XYZ file of C-alpha atoms in Angstrom:
662
model
C 91.430 135.865 80.256
C 91.495 139.672 80.038
C 94.370 142.164 80.241
C 94.088 145.132 82.579
C 96.018 148.430 82.759
C 97.804 149.641 85.853
C 99.745 152.931 86.222
C 102.911 153.728 88.100
C 105.440 156.662 87.712
C 109.089 156.970 87.097
C 111.481 159.657 86.178
C 110.752 161.274 82.856
C 112.870 160.785 79.840
C 112.132 162.640 76.624
C 108.681 161.213 76.071
C 105.712 163.590 75.944
C 102.376 163.195 77.738
C 99.276 162.644 75.754
C 96.187 164.747 76.658
C 93.879 161.806 77.156
C 96.159 160.000 79.642
C 94.632 160.262 83.189
C 97.144 161.987 85.505
C 97.425 161.438 89.229
C 96.786 164.515 91.348
C 99.541 166.640 92.795
C 102.345 165.069 90.714
C 105.460 166.843 89.679
C 106.281 167.361 85.986
C 109.407 165.318 86.727
C 107.400 162.133 86.442
C 105.778 160.379 83.554
C 103.172 157.600 83.470
C 104.047 153.942 82.902
C 101.781 150.959 83.070
C 101.396 147.726 84.860
C 99.238 144.914 83.557
C 97.126 142.499 85.447
C 95.941 139.103 84.033
C 93.022 137.646 86.070
C 89.985 135.511 85.459
C 86.463 136.705 86.352
C 87.586 140.084 87.837
C 85.637 143.324 87.715
C 88.918 145.272 88.088
C 90.223 146.930 85.080
C 92.363 149.943 85.992
C 94.039 150.836 89.255
C 96.048 154.006 89.785
C 99.584 153.703 91.169
C 102.292 156.211 91.889
C 106.055 155.822 92.189
C 108.321 157.834 94.463
C 111.804 156.586 95.207
C 111.987 158.346 98.545
C 108.705 157.270 99.929
C 109.069 153.570 100.399
C 109.964 151.820 103.649
C 111.490 148.368 103.860
C 108.960 145.609 104.057
C 108.710 144.015 107.384
C 107.176 140.752 108.580
C 104.434 141.229 111.119
C 103.698 138.472 113.660
C 100.375 136.593 113.646
C 98.140 137.506 116.521
C 97.251 133.889 117.167
C 100.892 132.841 117.543
C 102.017 135.477 120.106
C 100.796 134.863 123.681
C 102.372 131.431 124.215
C 105.899 132.826 123.473
C 106.069 135.211 126.486
C 106.440 134.949 130.242
C 104.126 137.849 130.904
C 101.280 139.639 129.189
C 100.704 143.298 130.069
C 97.713 145.343 129.008
C 97.562 149.143 128.876
C 94.183 150.955 128.777
C 94.629 154.592 127.862
C 91.072 155.827 128.527
C 89.402 159.052 127.797
C 88.834 159.882 131.495
C 91.077 157.359 133.287
C 93.891 155.021 132.473
C 95.610 151.977 133.978
C 97.302 148.710 133.391
C 96.982 144.958 134.313
C 99.242 141.901 133.844
C 99.468 138.280 134.483
C 102.279 135.605 134.078
C 101.838 132.770 131.686
C 101.879 130.075 134.352
C 99.304 131.942 136.451
C 97.058 132.280 133.389
C 97.227 128.494 132.742
C 96.155 127.890 136.340
C 93.521 130.534 136.465
C 92.797 132.982 133.604
C 91.304 135.460 136.001
C 94.411 135.676 138.141
C 95.221 139.202 136.881
C 97.066 141.981 138.781
C 96.213 145.595 138.627
C 97.620 148.766 140.280
C 95.868 150.912 142.871
C 96.609 154.592 142.240
C 96.490 157.203 145.000
C 95.854 160.935 144.703
C 98.622 162.488 146.866
C 96.426 165.314 148.274
C 93.490 163.119 149.256
C 92.734 159.691 150.514
C 91.258 158.757 147.083
C 92.429 155.414 145.852
C 91.330 153.919 142.497
C 92.239 151.190 140.081
C 92.926 153.868 137.354
C 94.546 157.219 137.261
C 93.155 160.312 135.416
C 94.127 160.603 131.804
C 95.982 163.843 131.957
C 99.553 164.668 131.117
C 101.898 167.661 131.767
C 104.786 168.919 129.644
C 107.283 171.630 130.618
C 107.681 174.818 128.549
C 110.210 173.074 126.329
C 107.663 170.409 125.470
C 109.305 167.653 127.436
C 107.309 165.148 129.524
C 106.860 166.094 133.213
C 104.113 164.036 134.795
C 101.014 161.875 134.127
C 97.786 161.089 135.992
C 97.330 162.217 139.575
C 100.893 163.441 139.558
C 100.187 165.707 136.573
C 97.141 167.105 138.306
C 98.990 167.826 141.479
C 102.015 169.358 139.699
C 99.912 171.571 137.469
C 97.869 172.757 140.460
C 101.076 173.605 142.383
C 102.388 175.605 139.504
C 99.376 177.887 139.764
C 99.542 178.034 143.552
C 103.215 178.985 143.449
C 102.384 181.598 140.724
C 104.720 180.058 138.312
C 104.571 181.065 134.676
C 101.986 178.296 134.088
C 100.894 179.623 130.726
C 104.070 178.303 129.238
C 103.399 174.717 130.377
C 101.283 172.201 128.456
C 98.480 170.400 130.338
C 96.293 167.948 128.439
C 93.212 166.096 129.699
C 90.508 164.029 128.038
C 92.643 164.073 124.896
C 91.816 160.570 123.656
C 88.656 161.709 121.864
C 90.771 163.779 119.499
C 91.631 160.620 117.603
C 87.905 159.779 117.279
C 86.997 163.295 116.136
C 89.924 163.888 113.708
C 88.899 163.170 110.159
C 92.295 163.509 108.564
C 94.690 161.982 111.130
C 98.429 162.054 110.282
C 101.713 162.088 112.184
C 101.660 165.844 111.867
C 98.288 166.165 113.588
C 98.403 168.538 116.591
C 96.056 168.752 119.576
C 95.564 171.700 121.947
C 96.018 171.739 125.675
C 93.679 173.362 128.171
C 95.192 176.726 127.291
C 94.821 176.046 123.561
C 98.525 175.583 122.962
C 99.386 172.789 120.419
C 101.756 169.907 120.624
C 101.967 166.980 118.175
C 99.340 164.351 119.012
C 101.888 161.558 118.549
C 104.021 163.086 121.365
C 101.093 163.400 123.851
C 99.937 159.754 123.211
C 103.377 158.139 123.092
C 104.554 159.773 126.304
C 101.328 158.728 128.056
C 101.856 155.136 126.982
C 105.517 155.306 127.937
C 104.681 156.467 131.477
C 102.252 153.603 131.948
C 104.716 151.083 130.417
C 107.624 152.147 132.608
C 105.422 152.189 135.674
C 104.323 148.586 135.000
C 107.870 147.554 134.161
C 109.194 148.956 137.445
C 106.533 147.093 139.428
C 107.215 143.761 137.653
C 110.932 144.111 138.123
C 110.406 144.485 141.797
C 108.355 141.247 141.700
C 110.452 139.098 139.417
C 114.270 139.040 139.192
C 115.706 138.799 135.689
C 112.557 139.796 133.718
C 113.561 141.317 130.341
C 111.695 143.454 127.819
C 111.629 140.585 125.412
C 109.783 138.447 127.934
C 106.684 140.651 127.741
C 103.847 140.794 125.234
C 101.924 144.051 125.372
C 98.342 144.615 124.530
C 96.911 148.112 123.975
C 93.175 148.746 124.088
C 91.401 150.765 121.429
C 87.653 151.533 120.902
C 86.146 149.212 118.294
C 84.430 152.062 116.545
C 87.637 153.829 115.760
C 88.768 153.850 112.131
C 91.855 152.054 110.810
C 93.877 155.285 110.979
C 93.229 155.918 114.612
C 94.167 152.261 115.424
C 97.379 152.524 113.550
C 98.176 155.790 115.247
C 97.915 154.127 118.680
C 100.167 151.360 117.477
C 102.823 153.822 116.300
C 102.492 155.749 119.557
C 103.270 152.542 121.491
C 106.223 151.841 119.291
C 107.539 155.347 119.938
C 107.033 154.602 123.674
C 109.498 151.781 123.377
C 107.213 148.725 122.725
C 108.619 146.682 119.849
C 106.042 146.120 117.134
C 106.582 142.340 117.239
C 105.589 142.455 120.916
C 102.371 144.423 120.508
C 98.737 143.576 120.004
C 95.724 145.886 119.766
C 92.721 144.690 121.695
C 89.268 146.075 120.781
C 87.720 147.343 123.947
C 84.220 145.763 123.908
C 85.763 142.647 122.535
C 88.188 142.494 125.449
C 85.314 143.011 127.814
C 83.368 140.144 126.202
C 86.454 137.907 126.587
C 86.682 138.763 130.256
C 82.981 138.100 130.860
C 83.195 134.783 129.093
C 85.346 133.608 131.996
C 83.118 134.775 134.841
C 80.065 132.914 136.169
C 76.803 134.409 134.838
C 74.123 131.830 135.322
C 73.049 128.978 137.623
C 72.415 125.580 136.172
C 71.254 122.437 137.991
C 73.291 119.221 137.651
C 72.569 116.054 139.760
C 70.292 118.031 142.083
C 73.113 120.620 142.665
C 73.224 124.240 141.558
C 76.303 125.078 139.577
C 77.330 128.566 138.501
C 78.738 128.684 134.990
C 79.714 130.971 132.180
C 77.860 131.487 128.916
C 76.714 128.304 127.202
C 77.600 127.289 123.592
C 75.236 129.117 121.192
C 74.398 131.940 123.605
C 74.326 135.382 121.994
C 75.032 138.439 124.029
C 75.484 142.157 123.514
C 78.374 144.058 125.101
C 77.872 147.732 125.960
C 81.286 149.202 126.826
C 80.413 152.539 128.270
C 83.627 154.538 128.786
C 84.488 158.126 129.460
C 84.469 159.190 125.808
C 82.624 156.689 123.717
C 80.116 153.778 124.014
C 81.263 150.737 122.015
C 78.749 148.014 121.300
C 79.437 144.527 119.900
C 77.337 141.365 119.677
C 78.985 137.990 120.105
C 78.031 134.312 120.021
C 79.648 131.518 122.053
C 81.005 129.047 119.534
C 82.469 126.545 122.076
C 84.248 126.533 125.305
C 87.267 128.182 123.841
C 85.889 130.570 121.174
C 83.485 133.369 120.539
C 82.529 135.008 117.287
C 81.349 138.534 116.384
C 77.958 138.404 114.628
C 77.397 142.155 114.209
C 79.886 144.879 113.277
C 81.122 147.029 116.141
C 79.257 150.270 116.463
C 78.455 152.999 118.941
C 79.058 156.739 119.373
C 80.459 159.560 121.525
C 78.027 158.943 124.432
C 80.501 158.354 127.260
C 80.425 159.530 130.842
C 82.368 162.716 130.100
C 79.233 164.100 128.619
C 77.720 164.108 132.104
C 80.726 166.061 133.385
C 80.245 168.583 130.602
C 76.632 168.957 131.498
C 77.618 169.765 135.130
C 80.187 172.309 133.900
C 77.528 173.946 131.742
C 75.217 174.091 134.649
C 77.871 175.682 136.918
C 78.669 178.215 134.155
C 74.990 179.131 133.948
C 74.623 179.359 137.753
C 77.845 181.352 138.530
C 78.289 182.969 135.121
C 80.563 181.784 132.326
C 83.359 184.263 133.035
C 83.306 183.532 136.682
C 83.552 179.733 136.257
C 86.243 179.945 133.478
C 88.355 182.207 135.727
C 87.894 179.776 138.600
C 89.076 176.977 136.276
C 92.270 178.938 135.412
C 93.093 180.144 138.905
C 91.899 177.392 141.201
C 92.850 174.218 139.459
C 93.091 172.145 142.592
C 89.561 173.237 143.670
C 88.164 172.539 140.198
C 89.800 169.015 140.240
C 88.273 168.381 143.652
C 84.779 169.325 142.385
C 85.035 166.900 139.426
C 86.468 164.107 141.635
C 83.527 164.481 144.019
C 81.095 164.548 141.083
C 82.617 161.371 139.635
C 81.845 159.658 142.977
C 78.327 161.049 142.915
C 77.837 159.772 139.307
C 78.482 156.250 140.475
C 76.795 156.189 143.864
C 73.729 158.527 143.569
C 70.687 156.236 143.817
C 67.402 156.773 142.058
C 65.541 157.322 145.281
C 68.092 159.835 146.785
C 66.383 163.103 147.227
C 69.537 165.362 147.130
C 73.019 165.467 145.821
C 75.512 167.537 147.862
C 78.559 169.059 146.178
C 81.137 171.219 147.849
C 81.481 174.838 146.610
C 85.057 176.063 147.070
C 85.593 179.486 148.633
C 87.620 180.454 145.566
C 84.550 180.055 143.352
C 82.278 182.150 145.548
C 85.011 184.924 145.978
C 85.414 185.177 142.126
C 81.633 185.299 141.803
C 81.400 188.203 144.249
C 84.104 189.997 142.393
C 82.286 189.705 139.082
C 78.777 190.385 140.445
C 79.134 192.821 143.327
C 76.806 195.308 141.659
C 74.234 192.658 140.759
C 73.873 190.029 143.468
C 74.727 190.067 147.147
C 75.632 186.304 147.049
C 75.212 183.177 145.040
C 71.784 182.455 146.648
C 70.354 185.777 145.318
C 71.568 184.741 141.873
C 69.841 181.354 142.096
C 66.667 183.066 143.105
C 66.781 185.111 139.923
C 66.724 181.905 137.807
C 63.197 180.656 137.861
C 63.975 177.257 136.340
C 66.114 176.456 139.376
C 63.592 177.513 141.905
C 63.368 174.893 144.643
C 65.930 172.851 142.749
C 69.269 174.332 143.958
C 70.269 175.646 147.427
C 73.472 176.998 148.825
C 74.374 176.329 152.479
C 77.694 177.678 153.542
C 80.250 175.784 151.311
C 77.748 173.170 150.136
C 75.490 173.235 146.955
C 72.405 170.980 147.350
C 70.869 169.761 144.109
C 67.501 168.035 143.998
C 67.742 164.521 142.676
C 65.604 165.326 139.596
C 67.963 168.142 138.630
C 71.012 165.966 139.163
C 69.732 163.169 136.962
C 68.869 165.660 134.202
C 72.598 165.831 133.539
C 72.441 162.166 132.460
C 69.244 162.073 130.419
C 70.315 163.320 126.983
C 73.344 161.000 126.832
C 71.649 157.902 128.326
C 68.695 158.403 125.956
C 70.996 158.140 122.953
C 72.506 154.935 124.356
C 69.024 153.366 124.940
C 67.732 154.427 121.514
C 70.806 152.864 119.775
C 70.534 149.587 121.660
C 66.797 149.528 120.809
C 67.580 149.782 117.128
C 70.279 147.018 117.341
C 67.951 144.582 119.134
C 65.361 145.104 116.357
C 67.763 143.792 113.738
C 69.462 141.246 116.012
C 67.043 138.716 117.407
C 67.784 136.024 119.927
C 70.054 138.111 122.077
C 70.007 136.450 125.470
C 71.929 138.881 127.568
C 73.306 142.421 127.752
C 76.719 143.036 129.385
C 77.276 146.415 130.736
C 80.947 147.257 131.307
C 83.333 150.188 131.373
C 83.835 153.183 133.732
C 80.436 154.662 132.993
C 78.763 151.375 133.674
C 79.326 152.016 137.390
C 76.643 154.762 137.155
C 73.520 153.699 139.074
C 71.422 155.854 136.755
C 72.703 154.120 133.563
C 72.260 150.705 135.166
C 68.723 151.528 136.081
C 67.802 152.787 132.643
C 69.230 149.732 130.950
C 67.504 147.360 133.388
C 64.071 149.050 133.267
C 64.036 149.597 129.479
C 65.193 146.117 128.521
C 63.303 144.086 131.045
C 63.082 141.022 128.766
C 66.903 140.676 128.646
C 69.220 139.410 131.234
C 71.384 142.356 132.260
C 74.852 141.444 133.671
C 77.069 144.019 135.239
C 80.292 142.367 136.515
C 82.076 143.480 139.714
C 84.657 146.120 138.872
C 82.996 146.824 135.557
C 85.496 149.499 134.814
C 88.290 146.860 134.774
C 86.536 144.412 132.534
C 88.245 145.729 129.398
C 91.676 145.901 130.981
C 91.532 142.344 132.367
C 89.996 141.010 129.110
C 92.905 142.595 127.199
C 95.296 140.506 129.294
C 93.395 137.306 128.525
C 93.335 138.249 124.862
C 97.095 138.602 124.880
C 97.511 135.086 126.251
C 95.133 133.662 123.637
C 94.062 135.962 120.836
C 92.567 132.894 119.044
C 89.555 133.132 121.310
C 87.808 135.419 118.714
C 87.223 133.120 115.815
C 85.635 135.649 113.461
C 84.788 139.305 113.141
C 82.348 141.380 111.005
C 83.682 144.137 108.793
C 82.241 147.579 109.561
C 83.089 149.002 106.160
C 83.766 147.928 102.588
C 87.399 147.961 101.319
C 88.484 148.491 97.745
C 90.805 150.088 95.268
C 90.232 152.652 92.523
C 89.446 151.007 89.119
C 88.511 151.910 85.637
C 86.001 149.712 83.734
C 84.727 149.693 80.165
C 82.244 152.434 79.871
C 78.664 151.228 79.540
C 76.102 153.638 78.220
C 73.149 154.114 80.575
C 75.042 152.482 83.425
C 78.013 154.662 84.094
C 78.172 158.317 84.834
C 79.178 160.273 81.612
C 81.160 162.772 83.676
C 83.612 159.900 84.455
C 84.075 158.803 80.870
C 87.389 159.069 79.137
C 89.395 157.314 76.339
C 92.595 155.652 77.260
C 95.885 155.356 75.280
C 94.637 152.237 73.613
C 91.609 154.072 72.328
C 89.161 152.267 74.657
C 86.393 154.239 76.282
C 86.524 153.795 79.996
C 84.843 154.934 83.240
C 87.223 156.185 85.908
C 86.794 156.301 89.706
C 85.090 152.901 89.953
C 85.162 151.421 93.487
C 86.678 147.972 93.086
C 85.543 146.023 96.128
C 87.973 143.602 97.837
C 85.729 142.959 100.942
C 82.233 143.964 101.792
C 80.799 145.751 104.903
C 78.900 143.290 107.037
C 80.955 140.288 105.829
C 81.853 137.780 108.435
C 85.539 136.881 108.238
C 87.441 134.184 109.979
C 90.644 134.654 111.901
C 93.575 135.521 109.559
C 91.173 135.612 106.530
C 92.847 136.881 103.312
C 91.039 138.220 100.301
C 91.387 136.692 96.912
C 95.016 137.096 95.643
C 95.499 139.323 92.659
C 98.618 140.046 90.616
C 99.945 142.855 88.603
C 102.035 142.243 85.502
C 104.856 144.715 85.244
C 105.469 145.433 81.492
C 108.173 148.214 82.009
C 111.787 147.542 83.046
C 113.747 149.346 85.747
C 110.701 150.081 88.001
C 111.657 149.528 91.635
C 108.654 150.518 93.797
C 104.913 150.888 93.474
C 102.174 152.446 95.655
C 98.464 151.670 95.549
C 95.674 153.741 97.114
C 93.154 151.962 99.327
C 89.551 153.151 99.870
C 86.679 152.363 102.273
C 82.955 152.875 102.157
C 81.137 153.315 105.455
C 77.642 153.817 104.118
C 77.094 151.537 101.152
C 78.334 147.928 101.192
C 78.675 148.039 97.379
C 79.460 151.542 96.260
C 79.861 152.273 92.546
C 82.433 155.099 92.641
C 85.129 156.178 95.047
C 83.450 159.610 94.984
C 80.137 158.231 96.423
C 79.036 159.529 99.821
C 80.805 157.661 102.590
C 83.828 156.672 100.430
C 87.281 157.923 101.278
C 90.871 157.143 100.726
C 92.469 155.610 103.832
C 96.041 155.083 102.841
C 98.475 153.219 100.619
C 100.100 149.885 100.116
C 103.706 150.360 99.225
C 106.089 147.576 98.055
C 109.366 147.049 96.208
C 109.343 145.452 92.769
C 111.935 142.623 92.844
C 113.260 140.226 90.197
C 114.960 140.872 86.892
C 114.771 144.684 86.375
C 115.232 144.155 82.635
C 112.153 141.953 82.436
C 108.843 143.189 81.113
C 106.853 140.347 82.672
C 107.456 140.640 86.452
C 104.441 139.729 88.620
C 103.461 141.305 91.949
C 100.864 139.326 93.989
C 98.856 141.004 96.775
C 95.780 140.505 98.985
C 94.347 142.065 102.113
C 94.346 140.140 105.356
C 91.355 140.656 107.682
C 90.013 138.870 110.742
C 92.385 140.360 113.306
C 92.182 143.749 114.960
C 94.071 145.492 112.076
C 93.890 145.188 108.303
C 97.208 144.004 106.741
C 98.551 143.442 103.300
C 100.090 140.247 102.042
C 102.511 140.576 99.152
C 104.782 138.242 97.328
C 106.952 138.357 94.153
C 106.668 136.212 91.081
C 108.478 132.892 91.433
C 108.517 133.047 95.193
C 106.218 131.551 97.829
C 107.636 133.762 100.543
C 104.979 136.272 101.635
C 105.643 139.517 103.418
C 103.010 140.900 105.770
C 102.618 144.541 106.646
C 100.135 147.248 107.723
C 98.702 149.659 105.301
C 100.356 153.082 105.310
C 97.469 155.131 106.663
C 99.267 158.087 108.396
C 101.700 159.326 105.807
C 104.570 157.580 107.454
C 106.703 158.135 104.426
C 106.972 161.724 105.603
C 107.506 160.776 109.218
C 109.461 157.614 109.903
C 108.904 155.921 113.228
C 111.978 154.205 114.632
C 110.842 151.446 116.972
C 113.584 150.166 119.265
C 113.643 147.999 122.301
C 114.613 149.890 125.431
């Protein structure tokens, strides 16, 4: 049995620092180093760095188990805040028991058109003071009217397609800001929480009209998040939902492709013959299928196996990339900028917001309905765009047609007739090719390392695209391709089912390795000499060792917890400790925390209880995996009571979130 050193901090007394004592970065001279000791058999861990700050610790809170939640509520409501479009769905517990697919959604209507859809655009408007004004179609219409009425629109904040900011941000915190369409910043947490609040309140008002006496505490909420997001982005969405008025004990996160897989498990996908009769059934036990969740911003891919009638398990870690349908929209905008001129089109976007919105709405419809054998795609060209073009090009071109004639690559590909722009089918589908090629190549690679995949499920808003459907069907002819009706609602409805029974996913696969910073005895020829140092006991050590708690690619069951470890506190009067957590996204077994792909993701903070005079207090901890978020289990010496909490990944010690029931 070996003894291992741990380090924390407390207020300095008169003791001096020794030069060979490793010091935590960015620490004030007001603190000195103390030590914690761990006693553990067969452990590779030797030294873990802690820090102590009396003002940075929040009270420990018990978190509910995913598997115990759905049966305690009258209604499960799911919110899908998508990159391009958002919506909600819900079902009552009694309805779910009778028919899991009896799920209600909302039909949104654009006020200025006859457009009706199951989702509303993900855009939000704030007034000049930064207060919420409108969301979705209402935000589009309000912002457009501000420009039409020549209001001081530059002072307002209009955000669209902002969800991708969480995927792209490498150092996400509560202080992170995102910029609106005019490059004015607001805190990201404000933009996301107000968006969720709008959808939550809209759903609540509808349910209250349906059911007398329904209370907040009767509802369990599920919030969808991309599976490829990191732990910080997932926690950010949870905190945004809490700020929107959803109590943390009534909130689950549902991974988008996983929710889609859960929904598809309940729909008939194959015909089997029993007693000379054809019966349509869902996936059989042992069936393995890939889920491609093609949304507006990202494409999430997971691979599942049907364990039995009630359960599925993930057999390959969630993966994907930023290959969503919005890339096709960007390709169209780039084309229009080339055709009309960048300055012309950018001025059109600023001054004719309603016309620009109409172009994109029409294009969204074309994206879904344009068939492979259609010869032309027709898109309306607003008068405002042609007028601005003439103003900028009066000395160069007589009209837009003369501009097109000057561009040889668009010869016989584009034609302007009155207020219509006619694109040849080949040109129209070129907008899709770069993005769809990336999806196909990625799926190809996955199928090479995952044999015996029976089916491919294509879901998500982008899955409605005929071009994407055709490429998947033609390229993967040997697979059974399943595209459910209302593919864009598969995730939303699956999230409702997940809320009723989150136990349906029996195991998941870790997409990164988790660990803590350690210091091992230095071994000549094995360890990096630049990391060698001598500790206070005169032992030569190697710092920055990545102490693995769980490995990337490891299959973990529901509510799986890592091996419990304990720290032996050999200093009296210490009240709180903080331990840094790391992940590796490249190597499943990294050697150092400084290796490529390794990064610090956050902290585990806890109070130290028991006799403060004692020099042998023990603190036990482990990490809990297997659900949609990583949690920490912690207990004190002499107690079997375990507290469960999320890792502090967002610097919440600097920005406290008060979650209250409204």
